[in-house]
Structure formats: C-alpha cells, structure tokens
Coordinates of C-alpha atoms and ligand atoms in Angstrom, one line a residue:
X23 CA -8.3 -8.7 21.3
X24 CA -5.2 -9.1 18.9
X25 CA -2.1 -9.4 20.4
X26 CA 1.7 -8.8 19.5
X27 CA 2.9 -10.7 16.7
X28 CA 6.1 -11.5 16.7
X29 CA 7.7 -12.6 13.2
X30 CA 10.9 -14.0 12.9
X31 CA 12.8 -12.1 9.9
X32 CA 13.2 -14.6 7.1
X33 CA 17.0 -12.9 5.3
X34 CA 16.3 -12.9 1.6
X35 CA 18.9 -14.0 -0.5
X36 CA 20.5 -10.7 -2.6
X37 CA 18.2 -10.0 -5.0
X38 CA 20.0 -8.0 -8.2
X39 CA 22.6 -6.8 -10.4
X40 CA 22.8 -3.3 -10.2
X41 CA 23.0 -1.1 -13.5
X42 CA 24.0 3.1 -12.9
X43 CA 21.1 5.4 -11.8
X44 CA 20.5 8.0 -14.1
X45 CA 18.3 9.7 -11.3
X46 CA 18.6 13.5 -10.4
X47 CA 16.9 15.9 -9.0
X48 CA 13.8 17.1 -10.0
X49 CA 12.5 20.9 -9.3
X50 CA 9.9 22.1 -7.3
X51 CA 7.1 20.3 -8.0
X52 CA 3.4 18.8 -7.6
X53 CA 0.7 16.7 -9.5
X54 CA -3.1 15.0 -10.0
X55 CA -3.3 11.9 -9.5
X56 CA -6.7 10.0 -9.7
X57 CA -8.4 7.8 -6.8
X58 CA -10.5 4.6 -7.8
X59 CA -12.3 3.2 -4.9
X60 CA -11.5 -0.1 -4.5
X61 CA -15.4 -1.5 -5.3
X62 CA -15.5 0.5 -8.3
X63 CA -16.7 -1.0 -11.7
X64 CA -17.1 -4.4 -9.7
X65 CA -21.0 -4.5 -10.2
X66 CA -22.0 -4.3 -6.7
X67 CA -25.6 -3.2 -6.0
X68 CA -25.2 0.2 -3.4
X69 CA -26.7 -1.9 -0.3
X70 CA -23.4 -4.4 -1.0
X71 CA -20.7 -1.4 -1.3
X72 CA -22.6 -0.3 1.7
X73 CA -21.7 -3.5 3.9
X74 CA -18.4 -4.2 1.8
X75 CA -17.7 -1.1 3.3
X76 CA -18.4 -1.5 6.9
X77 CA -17.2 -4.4 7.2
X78 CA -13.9 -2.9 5.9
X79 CA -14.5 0.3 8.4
X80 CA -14.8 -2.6 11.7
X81 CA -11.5 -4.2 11.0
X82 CA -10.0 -0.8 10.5
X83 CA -11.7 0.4 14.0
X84 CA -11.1 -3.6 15.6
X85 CA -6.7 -2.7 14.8
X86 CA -7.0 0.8 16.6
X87 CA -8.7 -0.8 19.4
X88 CA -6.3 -3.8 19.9
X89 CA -3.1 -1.3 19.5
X90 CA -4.4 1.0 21.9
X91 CA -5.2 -1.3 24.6
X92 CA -1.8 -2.5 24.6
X93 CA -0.3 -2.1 27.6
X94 CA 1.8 1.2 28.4
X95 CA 5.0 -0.8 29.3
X96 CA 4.6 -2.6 25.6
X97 CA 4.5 0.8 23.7
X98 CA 7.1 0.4 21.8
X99 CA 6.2 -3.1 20.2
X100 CA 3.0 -1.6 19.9
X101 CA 4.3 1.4 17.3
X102 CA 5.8 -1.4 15.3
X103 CA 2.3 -2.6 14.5
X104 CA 1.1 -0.3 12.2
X105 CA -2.6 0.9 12.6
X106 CA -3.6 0.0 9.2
X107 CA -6.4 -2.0 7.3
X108 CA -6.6 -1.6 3.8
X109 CA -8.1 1.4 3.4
X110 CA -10.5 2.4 0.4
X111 CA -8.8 4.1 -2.3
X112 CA -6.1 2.9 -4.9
X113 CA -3.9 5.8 -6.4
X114 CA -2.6 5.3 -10.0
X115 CA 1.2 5.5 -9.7
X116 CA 4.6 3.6 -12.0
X117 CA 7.9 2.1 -10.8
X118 CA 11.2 1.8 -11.9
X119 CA 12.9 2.6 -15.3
X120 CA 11.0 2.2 -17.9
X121 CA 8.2 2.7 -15.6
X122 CA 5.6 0.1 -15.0
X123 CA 2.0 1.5 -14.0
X124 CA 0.4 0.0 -11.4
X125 CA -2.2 0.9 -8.3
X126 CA -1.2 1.0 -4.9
X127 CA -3.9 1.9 -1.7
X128 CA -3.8 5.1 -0.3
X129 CA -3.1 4.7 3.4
X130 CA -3.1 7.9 5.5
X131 CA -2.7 5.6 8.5
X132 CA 0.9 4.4 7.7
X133 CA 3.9 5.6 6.1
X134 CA 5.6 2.8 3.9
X135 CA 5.5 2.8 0.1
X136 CA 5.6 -1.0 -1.1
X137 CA 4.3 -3.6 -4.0
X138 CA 5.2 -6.6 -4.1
X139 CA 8.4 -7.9 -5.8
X140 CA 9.7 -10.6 -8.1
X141 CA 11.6 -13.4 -6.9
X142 CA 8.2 -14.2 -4.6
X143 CA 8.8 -16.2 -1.7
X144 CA 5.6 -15.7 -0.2
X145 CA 3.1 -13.2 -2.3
X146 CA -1.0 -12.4 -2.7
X147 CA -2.9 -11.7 -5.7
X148 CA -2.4 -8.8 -7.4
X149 CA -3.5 -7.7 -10.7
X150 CA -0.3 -6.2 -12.5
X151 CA 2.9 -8.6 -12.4
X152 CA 5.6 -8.5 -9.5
X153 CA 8.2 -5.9 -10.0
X154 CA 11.3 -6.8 -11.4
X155 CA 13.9 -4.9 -9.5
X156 CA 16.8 -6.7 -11.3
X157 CA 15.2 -5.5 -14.7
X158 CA 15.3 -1.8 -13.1
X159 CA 18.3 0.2 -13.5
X160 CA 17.2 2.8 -11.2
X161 CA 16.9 0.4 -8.4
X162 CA 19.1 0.2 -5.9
X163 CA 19.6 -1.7 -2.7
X164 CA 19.6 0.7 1.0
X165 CA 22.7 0.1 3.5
X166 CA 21.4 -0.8 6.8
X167 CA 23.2 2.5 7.7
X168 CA 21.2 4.6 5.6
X169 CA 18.5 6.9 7.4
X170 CA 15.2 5.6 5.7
X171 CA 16.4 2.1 6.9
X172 CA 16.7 3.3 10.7
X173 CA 13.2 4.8 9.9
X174 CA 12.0 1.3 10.0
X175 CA 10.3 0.0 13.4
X176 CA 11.6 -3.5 12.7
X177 CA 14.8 -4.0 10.4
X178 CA 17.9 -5.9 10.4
X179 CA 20.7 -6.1 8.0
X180 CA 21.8 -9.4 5.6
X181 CA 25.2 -8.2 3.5
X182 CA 24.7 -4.8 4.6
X183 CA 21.4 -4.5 2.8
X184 CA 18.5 -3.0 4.8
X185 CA 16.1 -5.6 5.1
X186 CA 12.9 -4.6 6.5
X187 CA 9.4 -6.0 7.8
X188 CA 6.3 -4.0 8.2
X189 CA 2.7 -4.7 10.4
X190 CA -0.5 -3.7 9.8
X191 CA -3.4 -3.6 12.8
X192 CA -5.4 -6.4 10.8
X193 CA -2.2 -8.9 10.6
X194 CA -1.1 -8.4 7.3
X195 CA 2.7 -7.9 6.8
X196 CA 5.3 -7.1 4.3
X197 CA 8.6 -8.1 3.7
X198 CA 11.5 -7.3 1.9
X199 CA 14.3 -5.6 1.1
X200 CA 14.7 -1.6 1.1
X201 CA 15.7 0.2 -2.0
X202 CA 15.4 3.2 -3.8
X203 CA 13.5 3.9 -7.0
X204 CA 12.5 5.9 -9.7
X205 CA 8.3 6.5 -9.1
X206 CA 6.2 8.2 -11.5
X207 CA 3.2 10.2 -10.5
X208 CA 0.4 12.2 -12.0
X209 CA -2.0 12.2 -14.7
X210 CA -1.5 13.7 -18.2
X211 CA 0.3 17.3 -18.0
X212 CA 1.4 16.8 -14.4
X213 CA 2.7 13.5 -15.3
X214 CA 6.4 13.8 -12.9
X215 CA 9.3 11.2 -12.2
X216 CA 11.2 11.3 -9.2
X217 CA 14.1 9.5 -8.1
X218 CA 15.7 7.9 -5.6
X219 CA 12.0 7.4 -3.6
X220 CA 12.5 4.6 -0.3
X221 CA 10.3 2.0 -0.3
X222 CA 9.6 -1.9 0.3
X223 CA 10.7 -4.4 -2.3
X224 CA 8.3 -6.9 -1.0
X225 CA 9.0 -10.7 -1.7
X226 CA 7.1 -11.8 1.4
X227 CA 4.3 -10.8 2.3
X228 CA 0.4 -11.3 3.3
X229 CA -2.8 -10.1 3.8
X230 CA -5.5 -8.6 0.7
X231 CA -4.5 -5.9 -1.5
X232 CA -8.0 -5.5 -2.3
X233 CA -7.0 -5.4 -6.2
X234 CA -4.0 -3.1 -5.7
X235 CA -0.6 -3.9 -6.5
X236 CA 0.8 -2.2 -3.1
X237 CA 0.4 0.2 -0.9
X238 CA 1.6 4.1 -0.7
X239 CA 2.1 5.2 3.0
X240 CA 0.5 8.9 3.4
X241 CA 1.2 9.4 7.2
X242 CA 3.4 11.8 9.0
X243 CA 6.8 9.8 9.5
X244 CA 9.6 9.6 7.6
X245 CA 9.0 6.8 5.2
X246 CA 5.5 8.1 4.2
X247 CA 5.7 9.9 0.1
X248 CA 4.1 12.8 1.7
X249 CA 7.5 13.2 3.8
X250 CA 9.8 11.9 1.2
X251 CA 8.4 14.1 -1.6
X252 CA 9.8 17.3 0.1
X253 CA 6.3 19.2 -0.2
X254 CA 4.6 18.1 3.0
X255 CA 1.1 18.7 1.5
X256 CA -1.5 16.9 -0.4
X257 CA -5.1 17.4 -0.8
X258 CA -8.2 14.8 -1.8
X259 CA -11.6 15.4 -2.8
X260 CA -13.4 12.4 -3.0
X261 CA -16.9 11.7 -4.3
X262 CA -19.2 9.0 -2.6
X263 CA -18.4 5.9 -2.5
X264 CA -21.6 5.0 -4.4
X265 CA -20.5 7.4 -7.2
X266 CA -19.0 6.1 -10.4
X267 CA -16.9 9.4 -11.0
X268 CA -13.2 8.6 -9.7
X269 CA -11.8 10.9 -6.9
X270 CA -9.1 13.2 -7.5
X271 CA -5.6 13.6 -5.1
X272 CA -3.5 16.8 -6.0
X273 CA -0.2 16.7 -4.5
X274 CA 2.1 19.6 -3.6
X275 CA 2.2 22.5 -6.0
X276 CA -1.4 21.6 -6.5
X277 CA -2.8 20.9 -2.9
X278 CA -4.5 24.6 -2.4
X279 CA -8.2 25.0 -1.6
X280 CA -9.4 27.5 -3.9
X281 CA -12.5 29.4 -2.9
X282 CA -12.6 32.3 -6.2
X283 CA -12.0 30.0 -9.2
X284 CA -12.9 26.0 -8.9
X285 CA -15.6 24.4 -7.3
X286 CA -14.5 24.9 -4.2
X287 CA -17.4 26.7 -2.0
X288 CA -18.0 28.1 1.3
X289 CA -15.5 29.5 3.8
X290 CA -12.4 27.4 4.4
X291 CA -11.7 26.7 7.9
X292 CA -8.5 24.9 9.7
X293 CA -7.4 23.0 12.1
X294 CA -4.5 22.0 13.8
X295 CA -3.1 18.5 14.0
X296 CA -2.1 17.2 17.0
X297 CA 1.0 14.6 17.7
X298 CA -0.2 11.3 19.9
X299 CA 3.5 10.2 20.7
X300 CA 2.4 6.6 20.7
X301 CA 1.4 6.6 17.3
X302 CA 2.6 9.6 15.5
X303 CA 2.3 8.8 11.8
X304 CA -1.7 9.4 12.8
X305 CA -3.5 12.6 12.0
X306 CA -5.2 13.1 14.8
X307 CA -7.5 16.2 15.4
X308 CA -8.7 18.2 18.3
X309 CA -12.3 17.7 18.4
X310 CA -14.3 20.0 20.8
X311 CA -17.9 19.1 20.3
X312 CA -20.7 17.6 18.2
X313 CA -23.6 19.6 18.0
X314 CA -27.0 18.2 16.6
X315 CA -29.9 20.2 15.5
X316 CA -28.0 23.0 16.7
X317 CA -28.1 21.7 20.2
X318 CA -23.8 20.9 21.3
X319 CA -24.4 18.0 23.2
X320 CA -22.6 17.8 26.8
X321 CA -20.1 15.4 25.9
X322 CA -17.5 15.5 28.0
X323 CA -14.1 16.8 26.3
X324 CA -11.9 14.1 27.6
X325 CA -14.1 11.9 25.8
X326 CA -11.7 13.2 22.5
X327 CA -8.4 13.7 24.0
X328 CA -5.4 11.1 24.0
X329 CA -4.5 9.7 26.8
X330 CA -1.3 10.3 27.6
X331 CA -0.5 7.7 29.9
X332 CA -0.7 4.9 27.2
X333 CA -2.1 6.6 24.0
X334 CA -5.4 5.5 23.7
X335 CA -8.3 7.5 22.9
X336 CA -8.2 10.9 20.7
X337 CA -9.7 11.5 17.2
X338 CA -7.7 10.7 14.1
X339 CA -9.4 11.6 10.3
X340 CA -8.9 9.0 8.3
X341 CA -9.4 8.0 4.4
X342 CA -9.2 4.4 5.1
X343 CA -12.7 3.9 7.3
X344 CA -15.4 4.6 6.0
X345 CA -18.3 5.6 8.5
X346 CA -17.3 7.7 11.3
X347 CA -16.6 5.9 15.0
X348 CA -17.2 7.8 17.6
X349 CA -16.2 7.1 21.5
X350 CA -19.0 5.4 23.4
X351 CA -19.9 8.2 25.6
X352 CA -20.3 10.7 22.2
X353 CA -22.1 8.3 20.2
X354 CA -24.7 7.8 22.8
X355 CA -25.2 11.2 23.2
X356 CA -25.6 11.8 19.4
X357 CA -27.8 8.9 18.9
X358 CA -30.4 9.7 21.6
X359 CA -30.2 13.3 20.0
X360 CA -31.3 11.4 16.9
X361 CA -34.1 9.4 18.3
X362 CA -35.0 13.0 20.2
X363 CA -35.4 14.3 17.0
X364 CA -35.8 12.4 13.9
X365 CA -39.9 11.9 13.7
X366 CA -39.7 8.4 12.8
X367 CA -39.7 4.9 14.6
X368 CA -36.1 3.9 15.7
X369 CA -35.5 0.4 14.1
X370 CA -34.5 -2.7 16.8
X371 CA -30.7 -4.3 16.1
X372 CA -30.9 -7.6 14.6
X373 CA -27.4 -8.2 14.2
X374 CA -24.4 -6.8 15.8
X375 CA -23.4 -6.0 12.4
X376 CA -26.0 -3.7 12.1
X377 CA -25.9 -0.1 11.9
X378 CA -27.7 1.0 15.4
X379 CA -29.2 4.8 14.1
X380 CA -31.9 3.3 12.3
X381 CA -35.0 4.6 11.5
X382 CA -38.6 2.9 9.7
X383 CA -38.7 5.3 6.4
X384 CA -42.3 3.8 5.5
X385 CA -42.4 3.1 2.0
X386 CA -43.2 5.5 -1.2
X387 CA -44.5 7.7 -1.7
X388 CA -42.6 8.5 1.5
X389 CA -43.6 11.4 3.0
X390 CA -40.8 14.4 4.1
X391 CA -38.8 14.2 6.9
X392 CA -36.7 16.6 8.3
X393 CA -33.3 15.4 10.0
X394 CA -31.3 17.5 12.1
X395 CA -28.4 18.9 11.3
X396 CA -25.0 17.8 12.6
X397 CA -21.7 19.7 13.2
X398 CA -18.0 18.8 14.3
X399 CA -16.4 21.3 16.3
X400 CA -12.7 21.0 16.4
X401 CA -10.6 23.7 17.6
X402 CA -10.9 26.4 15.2
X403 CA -13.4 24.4 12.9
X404 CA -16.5 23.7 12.4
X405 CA -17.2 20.9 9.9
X406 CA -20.9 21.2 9.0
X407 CA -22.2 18.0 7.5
X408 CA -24.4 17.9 4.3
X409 CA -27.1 15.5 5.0
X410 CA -26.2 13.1 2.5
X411 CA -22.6 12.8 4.3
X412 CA -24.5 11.4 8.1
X413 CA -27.3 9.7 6.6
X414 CA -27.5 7.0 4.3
X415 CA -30.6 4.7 3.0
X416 CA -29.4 0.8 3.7
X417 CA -30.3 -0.4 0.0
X418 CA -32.1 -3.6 1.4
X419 CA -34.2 -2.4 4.1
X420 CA -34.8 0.9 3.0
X421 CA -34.2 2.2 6.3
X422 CA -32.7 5.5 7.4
X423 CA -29.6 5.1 8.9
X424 CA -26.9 7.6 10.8
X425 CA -23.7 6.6 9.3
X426 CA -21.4 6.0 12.5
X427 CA -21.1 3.5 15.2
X428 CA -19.7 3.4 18.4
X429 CA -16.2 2.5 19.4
X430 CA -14.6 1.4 23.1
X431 CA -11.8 3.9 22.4
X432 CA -10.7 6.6 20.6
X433 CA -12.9 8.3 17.6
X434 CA -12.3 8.0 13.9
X435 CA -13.6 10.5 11.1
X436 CA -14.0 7.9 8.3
X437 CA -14.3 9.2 4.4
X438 CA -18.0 9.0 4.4
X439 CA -18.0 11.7 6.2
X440 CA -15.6 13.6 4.6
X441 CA -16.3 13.0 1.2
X442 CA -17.8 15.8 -1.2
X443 CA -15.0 18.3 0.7
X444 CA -11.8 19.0 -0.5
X445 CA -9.5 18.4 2.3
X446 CA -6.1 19.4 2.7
X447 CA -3.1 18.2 5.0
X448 CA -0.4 20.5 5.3
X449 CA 2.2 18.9 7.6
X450 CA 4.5 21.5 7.1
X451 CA 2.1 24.0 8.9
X452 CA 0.6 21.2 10.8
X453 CA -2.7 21.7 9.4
X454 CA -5.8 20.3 8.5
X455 CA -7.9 22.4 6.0
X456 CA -11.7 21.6 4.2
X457 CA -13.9 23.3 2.3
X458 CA -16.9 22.1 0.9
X459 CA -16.8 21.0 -2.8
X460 CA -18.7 18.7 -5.5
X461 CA -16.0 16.3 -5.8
X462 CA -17.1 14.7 -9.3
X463 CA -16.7 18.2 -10.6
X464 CA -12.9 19.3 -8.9
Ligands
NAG514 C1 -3.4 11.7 -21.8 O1 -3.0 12.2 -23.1 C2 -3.1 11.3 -24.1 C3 -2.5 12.0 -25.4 O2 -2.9 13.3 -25.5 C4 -4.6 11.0 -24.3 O3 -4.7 10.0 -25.4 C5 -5.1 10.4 -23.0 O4 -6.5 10.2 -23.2 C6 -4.9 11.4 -21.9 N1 -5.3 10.7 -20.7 C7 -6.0 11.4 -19.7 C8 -6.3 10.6 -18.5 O5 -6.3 12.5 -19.8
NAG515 C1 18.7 6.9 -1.8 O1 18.1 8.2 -1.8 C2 18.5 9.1 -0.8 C3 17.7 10.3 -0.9 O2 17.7 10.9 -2.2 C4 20.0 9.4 -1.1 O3 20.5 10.3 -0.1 C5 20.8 8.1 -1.1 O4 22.2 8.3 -1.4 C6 20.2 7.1 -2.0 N1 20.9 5.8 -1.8 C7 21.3 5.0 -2.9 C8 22.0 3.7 -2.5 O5 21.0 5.3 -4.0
NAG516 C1 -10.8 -8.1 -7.4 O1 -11.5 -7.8 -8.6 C2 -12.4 -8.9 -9.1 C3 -13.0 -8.6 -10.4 O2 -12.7 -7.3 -10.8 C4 -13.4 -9.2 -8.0 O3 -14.2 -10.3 -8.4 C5 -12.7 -9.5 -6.7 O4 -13.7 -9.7 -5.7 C6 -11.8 -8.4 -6.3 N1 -11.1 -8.8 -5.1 C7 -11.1 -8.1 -4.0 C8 -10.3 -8.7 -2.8 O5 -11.7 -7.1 -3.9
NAG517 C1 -6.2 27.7 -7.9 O1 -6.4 28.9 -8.6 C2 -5.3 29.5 -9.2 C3 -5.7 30.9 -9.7 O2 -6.9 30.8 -10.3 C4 -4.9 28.5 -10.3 O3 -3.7 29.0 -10.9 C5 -4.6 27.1 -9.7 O4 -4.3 26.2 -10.7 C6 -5.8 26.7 -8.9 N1 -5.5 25.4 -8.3 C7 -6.4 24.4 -8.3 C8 -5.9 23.2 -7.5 O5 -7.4 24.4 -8.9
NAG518 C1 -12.1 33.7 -11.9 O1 -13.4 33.6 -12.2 C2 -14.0 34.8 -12.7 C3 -15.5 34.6 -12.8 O2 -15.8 33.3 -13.1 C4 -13.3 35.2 -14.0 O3 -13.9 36.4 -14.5 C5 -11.9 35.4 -13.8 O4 -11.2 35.6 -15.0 C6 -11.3 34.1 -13.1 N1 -9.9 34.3 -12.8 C7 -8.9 33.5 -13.1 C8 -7.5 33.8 -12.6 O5 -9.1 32.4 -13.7
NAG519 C1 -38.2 -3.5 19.6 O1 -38.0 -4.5 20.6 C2 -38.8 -4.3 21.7 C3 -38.4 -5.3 22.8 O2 -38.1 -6.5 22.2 C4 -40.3 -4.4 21.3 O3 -41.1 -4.2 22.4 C5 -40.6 -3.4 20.3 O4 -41.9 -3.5 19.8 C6 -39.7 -3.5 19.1 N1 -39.9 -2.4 18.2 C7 -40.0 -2.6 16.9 C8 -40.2 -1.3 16.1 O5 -40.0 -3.6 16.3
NAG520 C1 -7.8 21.7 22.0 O1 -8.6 22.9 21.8 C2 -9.0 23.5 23.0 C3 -9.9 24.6 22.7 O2 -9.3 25.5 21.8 C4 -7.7 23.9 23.8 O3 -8.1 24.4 25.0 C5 -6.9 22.6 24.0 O4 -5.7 23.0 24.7 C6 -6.5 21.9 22.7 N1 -5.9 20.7 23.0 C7 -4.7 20.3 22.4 C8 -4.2 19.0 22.8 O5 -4.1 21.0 21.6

C-alpha cells in the first residue's frame, strides 16, 4: 500500500522576461481534436497492446486503492494526491506565441494542464523540446493571490509567483511555476487559440509521459481545461485500442450526440454524475446493477455507492483504465454468471497477472459460441455492451477472456468498455451521456 508522500517544495529561481500579452477574448466557441493511443504506430502485436494495457489499467486501479484506504482523519493529504496514472490517450494541442505543437495525455482523472518547461532542473523524456516560456510573449507568471493558484492542493509562493507541485496516485509529480498561456486547439477548420489558459510550467518533474509532452487535466475542478474553457462539455468517441484509426475528442460547440445525421445510433440515454467529496475532480456514476444474459445479478447496491465516512468505494468512468474493475462482491457475481453460462471450459490462473474470466476456445475451425449478454444499469441508463466491448481473444493463448478484473474497492468503467460509443460529459448539467457509434467512422 502506497503511502503519503511528502515532497519538500524545491523554489525555482524566476524564470523570464516578460513581453505584453496580446491575448483577448475569444467568442463562443468549440473544436475536434484527434486522440492517438499511446501504443499506436509502435509495432506491437495485439496480445502485447493487450498486456501493455493491463498492466497500465493495475497501476491506475493499485493508486485508487491506496488513496482510498487512507485513513478518514488524513483526507485532506489524501486529495492532494491525485488519482491518476497515465492514462491512454495523447490529445494534439500547441503552446505559447508562436505556438508550438505538441501532445499531451488526456486525463479525465485530474485537472492540471502541464508540459514540461525549459530551464530543466529535473525532467523525463519527451519527444518535442521543453517549452521556452521566456521565448513566449503570451506567457506570464500567476501571483500567489490569483484564484487558479489557490486552486492548487499544494502551492506556496517564491517573489510572489505561484509556485506549484502536483501528485499523481502512481508517484509521479510535477513541479513548477504557474502561468498563463496562449493554447491552441483543434484540427483544420476548428483550429482555435485561447488565451490566458492556467497551467504548470513544469521544470521538475518525474514519472513516464508515455511519449507525450504533458498532460491536459479533464476532471471537474477548477484547473481542469474542461472548467477553464467556459463550455463545461466535451465528448470522445474512441475506437479500440487495437484499431489503427485515431479517436476523435469534440469539445464544446461540438460535444452533441447526434442520433439523425452522423453515425451516431440507437437511443441516447443519460446519467447523472455524482460528487464523492473526497475526490471530487472524479466522474463518478450511480451504478444500479449488472445484468448478464438478461439475468440482474443480486449484487448488493452498497457494493457501488461511496462511502461517506472516508470516500472509498463508488464507480467512477474513466478514459485512463482500460478494462473495467469491478468491486469484489460484483465481479464474483458476474464471473460465476459467466462460467453459468458460457459453454466452454473455464481456464485455471497461472499468474496473478492473468485475466481470471478465461475460457478454452479450442482451436479452428472453432466452432460457435454464444456469450451472454451484459448490461450496466446506472440510474436512468442502461449501457448495453457489444460483445466485442466485454470479451477479448488474449492474442497468445487464444483464449476467451471477459475483459474486467476485480478490485478491493471501489469500481472503474475503463475505455475498453466504452469505446465504439460516443460519450458525452456535460458538467454544466451534470451529465453523463452515450450512444452507440462506430468510432473510426465519427
Ligand atoms: C489541414 O489543412 C491543410 C491545408 O488545407 C492540409 O494540407 C492538411 O492536410 C489538413 N490537415 C488535416 C488533419 O486535415
Ligand atoms: C490569467 O488569466 C485569468 C483568466 O483569464 C485572468 O483573470 C488573469 O488576469 C490572468 N493573469 C495574468 C497575470 O495574466
Ligand atoms: C516511445 O516511443 C518509442 C518509439 O516510438 C518506443 O520505443 C518507446 O517504448 C515509447 N516509450 C514509452 C514509454 O511508451
Ligand atoms: C450534429 O448535427 C447538426 C445538424 O445536422 C450539425 O450541424 C452538427 O455539426 C452535428 N454535430 C456533430 C458533432 O456531428
Ligand atoms: C439528414 O440526413 C437525411 C438523410 O440522410 C438527409 O436527407 C438530410 O438532408 C440530412 N439533414 C441535414 C441537416 O444534414
Ligand atoms: C484446474 O486446476 C484444478 C486443480 O488444480 C485441476 O483439477 C483442473 O483439472 C484444472 N483444470 C484445467 C482445465 O486445467
Ligand atoms: C442512485 O439511483 C438510485 C435509483 O434511482 C437512487 O435511489 C439513489 O438515491 C441514487 N443515489 C445517489 C447517490 O444519487
């Protein structure tokens, strides 16, 4: 079990000469961005994306579990370590005047925008060079008074400059100072600047960037571009993670689900998001039931609700995990429904690392098999899985697997299973909206 980290602020010498912004304000507004997983074009065979991407989902599940079980009276250290891992997408995105293109993860677990800046005290690999703030005259330093810098969980002030620090769950960190920018999002024709955006000037800083440049914060707090943009609402349709077509992120103005003229298919249906006041940058969903083979299994609700004494438990949907973790007592439930139902020899664990919903698919020419179907209920919701988003062939067995595993706390709805919908999170409604759709076609 991780436990608090405490790291003692290192005050970063002032960093640049400061030209006049030529920001203002831009209109109404919205845009496309594109999302590249991070494995993508990097050879792998689908069997290693498949364990690249486990592996990713367990350290994801392993920082949930350690903030939760911190204890109630530690709470408030606990919200300064950031449930985070790396997540699994990088969003195209520039910074600073002229602007300089780089990619930054897509973290709907956290809300800080940050790359990491030249001078480098302490920095990882990255692709694209450092950012040169002092070459930047939109650029400018935040007062320790200003509101994004008492946003911060962990700040303090050097020369009345907001210097801040920032904790992921997996012991990564960022460090730096606290400025606004000029950012530039969008593809071709929805291609939009916008000024005066807070976010991390990082000149110390570690942990993997997984071939990013930075990170872009998509959570509910303050900090987080979704907030800062002004249009609380974003949408993503991503393709598997075994595809080779890129997944698409429509911001604002063009985060709508439509069911007459695109892709989009079937009924949409909503949600409601619900706060957990330990970790409130979360998305967390009211799950009601898992039904398989059109049998709801008697979980037990409190299984998916937060506990309020000390936050644990609940049911957060997140793009950064990959398979889907459900609470002990649910996944139980849904794997004996599997062995109940799939015809085919359950596979023994060899390794903890192992997937545990395995079944013998004897070898071609395989005969049919017929797998149940699985649903989500969540309160006004029903998220009906297409098969290929719950089972999955592990590439060097051949085996069927159920793409989930169990976790000792709270549940999370990874990207796996979500992929091929378009989702929508509109945080000024508080509202989590899907809709099936071929994502390589959105
Ligand atoms: C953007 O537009 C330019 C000029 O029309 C074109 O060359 C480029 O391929 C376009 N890029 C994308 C991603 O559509
Ligand atoms: C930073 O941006 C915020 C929001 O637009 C603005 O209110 C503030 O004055 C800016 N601060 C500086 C130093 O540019
Ligand atoms: C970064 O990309 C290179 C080549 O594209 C790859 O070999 C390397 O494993 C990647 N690093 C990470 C951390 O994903
Ligand atoms: C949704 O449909 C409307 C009307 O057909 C269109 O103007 C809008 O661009 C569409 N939005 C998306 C995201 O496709
Ligand atoms: C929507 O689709 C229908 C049929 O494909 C087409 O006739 C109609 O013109 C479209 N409407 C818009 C606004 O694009
Ligand atoms: C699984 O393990 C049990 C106990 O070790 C054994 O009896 C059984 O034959 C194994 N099943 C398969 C399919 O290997
Ligand atoms: C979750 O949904 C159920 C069923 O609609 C409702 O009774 C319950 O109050 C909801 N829980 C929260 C925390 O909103």
């Amino acid at each position: 079990m991780a436990s608090i980290t405490v790291v003692l602020l290192v005050l970063l010498p002032l960093l640049l000469s400061s030209l006049v912004a030529a920001a203002h304000s831009d209109g109404g507004f919205g845009f496309q961005a594109t999302l590249t997983h991070v494995d993508a074009g990097k050879g792998y065979t689908d069997a290693q994306l498949l364990s690249r991407a486990v592996r990713r989902s367990r350290s994801r599940v392993a920082a949930l579990q350690s903030l939760a079980a911190t204890p109630a009276e530690a709470i408030t250290t606990a919200r300064i370590l950031v449930l985070a891992s790396w997540g699994e997408y990088l969003m195209s995105m520039a910074i600073g005047t002229p602007p300089r293109e780089y990619s930054a993860i897509l973290d709907t677990g956290s809300d800080l925008i940050w790359t990491q800046c030249a001078p480098c005290m302490l920095c990882v690999d990255q692709p694209t060079p450092f950012f040169e703030s002092a070459k930047s005259p939109t650029f400018k330093k935040l007062s320790c008074s200003s509101p994004m810098c008492n946003a911060l969980y962990v700040w303090d002030c050097y020369k009345n400059t907001c210097v801040y620090q920032y904790f992921y769950g997996d012991s990564a960190s960022t460090a730096g100072v606290l400025a606004n920018e000029t950012f530039t999002f969008g593809t071709n024709g929805t291609r939009v600047s916008v000024p005066k955006i807070a976010f991390g000037c990082g000149n110390l800083n570690a942990g993997s960037l997984y071939n990013g440049s930075g990170m872009v914060g998509f959570g509910r707090g303050p900090l987080s571009l979704v907030s800062q943009l002004g249009v609380p609402r974003f949408s993503y349709c991503l393709t598997s993670f075994m595809s080779t077509v890129p997944s698409r992120l429509y911001f604002g103005a063009y985060a709508t689900l439509n069911t007459t003229n695109t892709s989009d298919s079937g009924p949409v249906q909503s949600t409601p998001f619900i706060v957990n006041p330990a970790l409130p940058t979360m998305y967390y969903l009211n799950m009601t039931g898992i039904s398989v083979g059109g049998d709801l299994l008697p979980v037990d609700p409190s299984v998916f609700t937060i506990n309020d004494a000390d936050g644990t438990g609940g049911v957060i949907i997140d793009s950064g995990a990959t398979i889907t973790y459900l609470a002990q007592p649910a996944y139980d439930m849904v794997h004996q429904a599997f062995v109940a139902q799939v015809g085919l020899t359950l596979v023994n664990v060899t390794s903890p690392d192992d997937l545990d919903t395995c079944f013998k698919w004897p070898p071609p020419p395989r005969k049919k098999v017929t797998m149940p179907e699985l649903v989500f209920h969540f309160e006004g919701a029903d998220m009906e899985l297409p098969l290929e988003n719950y089972m999955l062939i592990d590439g060097s067995t051949g085996n069927l697997c159920l793409a989930m595993a169990p976790s000792e706390d709270g549940s999370i709805i990874g990207s796996f299973q979500h992929s091929n919908f378009h989702v929508l999170y509109d945080n000024e409604n508080s509202l989590l909206s899907f809709v099936p759709a071929p994502c390589n076609l959105v």
